[in-house]
GROMACS .gro file of C-alpha atoms in nm:
model
  117
    1MET     CA    1   1.220   0.288  -0.239
    2PRO     CA    2   0.878   0.143  -0.265
    3VAL     CA    3   0.604   0.371  -0.126
    4PHE     CA    4   0.261   0.223  -0.036
    5THR     CA    5   0.001   0.477   0.055
    6LEU     CA    6  -0.336   0.358   0.196
    7ASN     CA    7  -0.626   0.591   0.243
    8VAL     CA    8  -0.928   0.454   0.445
    9ASN     CA    9  -1.248   0.575   0.592
   10VAL     CA   10  -1.210   0.381   0.931
   11SER     CA   11  -1.051   0.461   1.249
   12LEU     CA   12  -0.735   0.291   1.379
   13SER     CA   13  -0.583   0.278   1.722
   14ALA     CA   14  -0.207   0.359   1.748
   15GLU     CA   15  -0.144  -0.008   1.826
   16LYS     CA   16  -0.348  -0.136   1.528
   17LYS     CA   17  -0.171   0.121   1.296
   18THR     CA   18   0.163   0.004   1.404
   19GLU     CA   19   0.069  -0.365   1.341
   20LEU     CA   20  -0.068  -0.280   0.997
   21LEU     CA   21   0.231  -0.075   0.905
   22LYS     CA   22   0.476  -0.354   0.999
   23GLU     CA   23   0.293  -0.629   0.821
   24LEU     CA   24   0.240  -0.431   0.500
   25SER     CA   25   0.618  -0.333   0.503
   26THR     CA   26   0.729  -0.686   0.547
   27VAL     CA   27   0.495  -0.851   0.299
   28ILE     CA   28   0.530  -0.591   0.017
   29GLY     CA   29   0.900  -0.565   0.061
   30LYS     CA   30   0.938  -0.938   0.019
   31LEU     CA   31   0.704  -0.949  -0.281
   32LEU     CA   32   0.903  -0.683  -0.448
   33GLY     CA   33   1.237  -0.820  -0.348
   34LYS     CA   34   1.325  -0.490  -0.190
   35PRO     CA   35   1.516  -0.442   0.130
   36GLU     CA   36   1.284  -0.332   0.416
   37MET     CA   37   1.513  -0.038   0.487
   38TYR     CA   38   1.372   0.123   0.174
   39MET     CA   39   1.014   0.058   0.230
   40CYS     CA   40   0.778   0.345   0.313
   41ILE     CA   41   0.420   0.267   0.433
   42HIS     CA   42   0.176   0.556   0.481
   43VAL     CA   43  -0.172   0.499   0.629
   44ASN     CA   44  -0.418   0.773   0.630
   45ALA     CA   45  -0.713   0.669   0.854
   46ASP     CA   46  -1.040   0.858   0.913
   47GLN     CA   47  -1.061   0.993   0.562
   48ALA     CA   48  -1.387   1.100   0.392
   49ILE     CA   49  -1.431   0.830   0.128
   50SER     CA   50  -1.734   0.717  -0.058
   51PHE     CA   51  -1.722   0.386  -0.246
   52ALA     CA   52  -2.009   0.264  -0.458
   53GLY     CA   53  -2.229   0.542  -0.331
   54THR     CA   54  -2.186   0.455   0.047
   55THR     CA   55  -1.952   0.544   0.325
   56GLU     CA   56  -1.924   0.192   0.459
   57PRO     CA   57  -1.565   0.086   0.521
   58ALA     CA   58  -1.366   0.145   0.205
   59GLY     CA   59  -1.030   0.274   0.076
   60PHE     CA   60  -0.788   0.315  -0.198
   61ALA     CA   61  -0.411   0.268  -0.211
   62VAL     CA   62  -0.123   0.351  -0.431
   63LEU     CA   63   0.201   0.142  -0.466
   64LYS     CA   64   0.499   0.306  -0.637
   65SER     CA   65   0.811   0.129  -0.691
   66ILE     CA   66   1.130   0.120  -0.905
   67GLY     CA   67   1.053  -0.225  -1.069
   68GLY     CA   68   0.855  -0.506  -0.923
   69VAL     CA   69   0.525  -0.364  -1.038
   70GLY     CA   70   0.359  -0.320  -1.373
   71SER     CA   71   0.296  -0.671  -1.506
   72SER     CA   72  -0.044  -0.829  -1.457
   73ALA     CA   73   0.111  -1.122  -1.302
   74GLN     CA   74   0.306  -0.919  -1.047
   75ASN     CA   75   0.025  -0.676  -0.964
   76ASN     CA   76  -0.215  -0.974  -0.902
   77LYS     CA   77   0.041  -1.144  -0.683
   78ILE     CA   78   0.068  -0.823  -0.473
   79SER     CA   79  -0.302  -0.768  -0.465
   80ALA     CA   80  -0.368  -1.132  -0.352
   81ALA     CA   81  -0.132  -1.075  -0.050
   82VAL     CA   82  -0.231  -0.718   0.042
   83PHE     CA   83  -0.615  -0.728   0.020
   84PRO     CA   84  -0.641  -0.990   0.302
   85ILE     CA   85  -0.400  -0.795   0.526
   86ILE     CA   86  -0.628  -0.490   0.480
   87GLU     CA   87  -0.939  -0.673   0.548
   88LYS     CA   88  -0.792  -0.843   0.848
   89HIS     CA   89  -0.675  -0.523   1.016
   90LEU     CA   90  -0.944  -0.284   0.884
   91GLY     CA   91  -1.254  -0.489   0.803
   92ILE     CA   92  -1.253  -0.347   0.450
   93PRO     CA   93  -1.360  -0.614   0.197
   94GLY     CA   94  -1.190  -0.644  -0.129
   95ASN     CA   95  -1.483  -0.527  -0.324
   96ARG     CA   96  -1.447  -0.180  -0.146
   97LEU     CA   97  -1.081  -0.116  -0.207
   98TYR     CA   98  -0.874  -0.005  -0.507
   99ILE     CA   99  -0.492  -0.039  -0.553
  100GLU     CA  100  -0.307   0.158  -0.818
  101PHE     CA  101   0.036   0.044  -0.924
  102PHE     CA  102   0.307   0.271  -1.057
  103ASN     CA  103   0.642   0.163  -1.195
  104LEU     CA  104   0.885   0.456  -1.145
  105GLY     CA  105   1.206   0.521  -1.323
  106ALA     CA  106   1.522   0.542  -1.108
  107ALA     CA  107   1.542   0.918  -1.185
  108ASP     CA  108   1.190   0.967  -1.068
  109ILE     CA  109   1.250   0.934  -0.690
  110ALA     CA  110   1.521   1.066  -0.457
  111PHE     CA  111   1.661   0.930  -0.122
  112ASN     CA  112   1.923   1.065   0.105
  113GLY     CA  113   1.992   1.371  -0.127
  114GLN     CA  114   2.009   1.192  -0.467
  115THR     CA  115   1.796   0.989  -0.707
  116PHE     CA  116   1.838   0.626  -0.751
  117ALA     CA  117   1.972   0.680  -1.105
   0.00000   0.00000   0.00000
C-alpha cells in the first residue's frame, strides 16, 4: 500500500512520465519489501513551486507506507535511491527536493473496500 506522491515544477512528456512512474514503483517497492501490486506512484508535474526563493526545477514528495519507513537508516536508504532517479528523469538536484516519510497504521488506509488491519 505504499503511496509515493511527487510534486514538481517541471514539465514531463507522457513517455517520460511513464518511465519515471515505473522506475519509482519498482525501486521503492523493493526497498520497502512490498509487492508492486500494492504500489501507488503519483506524479504531479507543472506545479507552481518555489524552493529557496526561486522557481528553478524543484519539488517535494511524500512517501506513506505501513511499515518500511520511519527509521533514520531506512529513510536514508530510500532517499539515496530515489533522489538520483528524480534527478535523472527531471533534472532536479537533491538540494531542491524534500521527501517526507509517514509510517501509517494498518487501520489508517483502505484497499478493495477494507483497511489493512
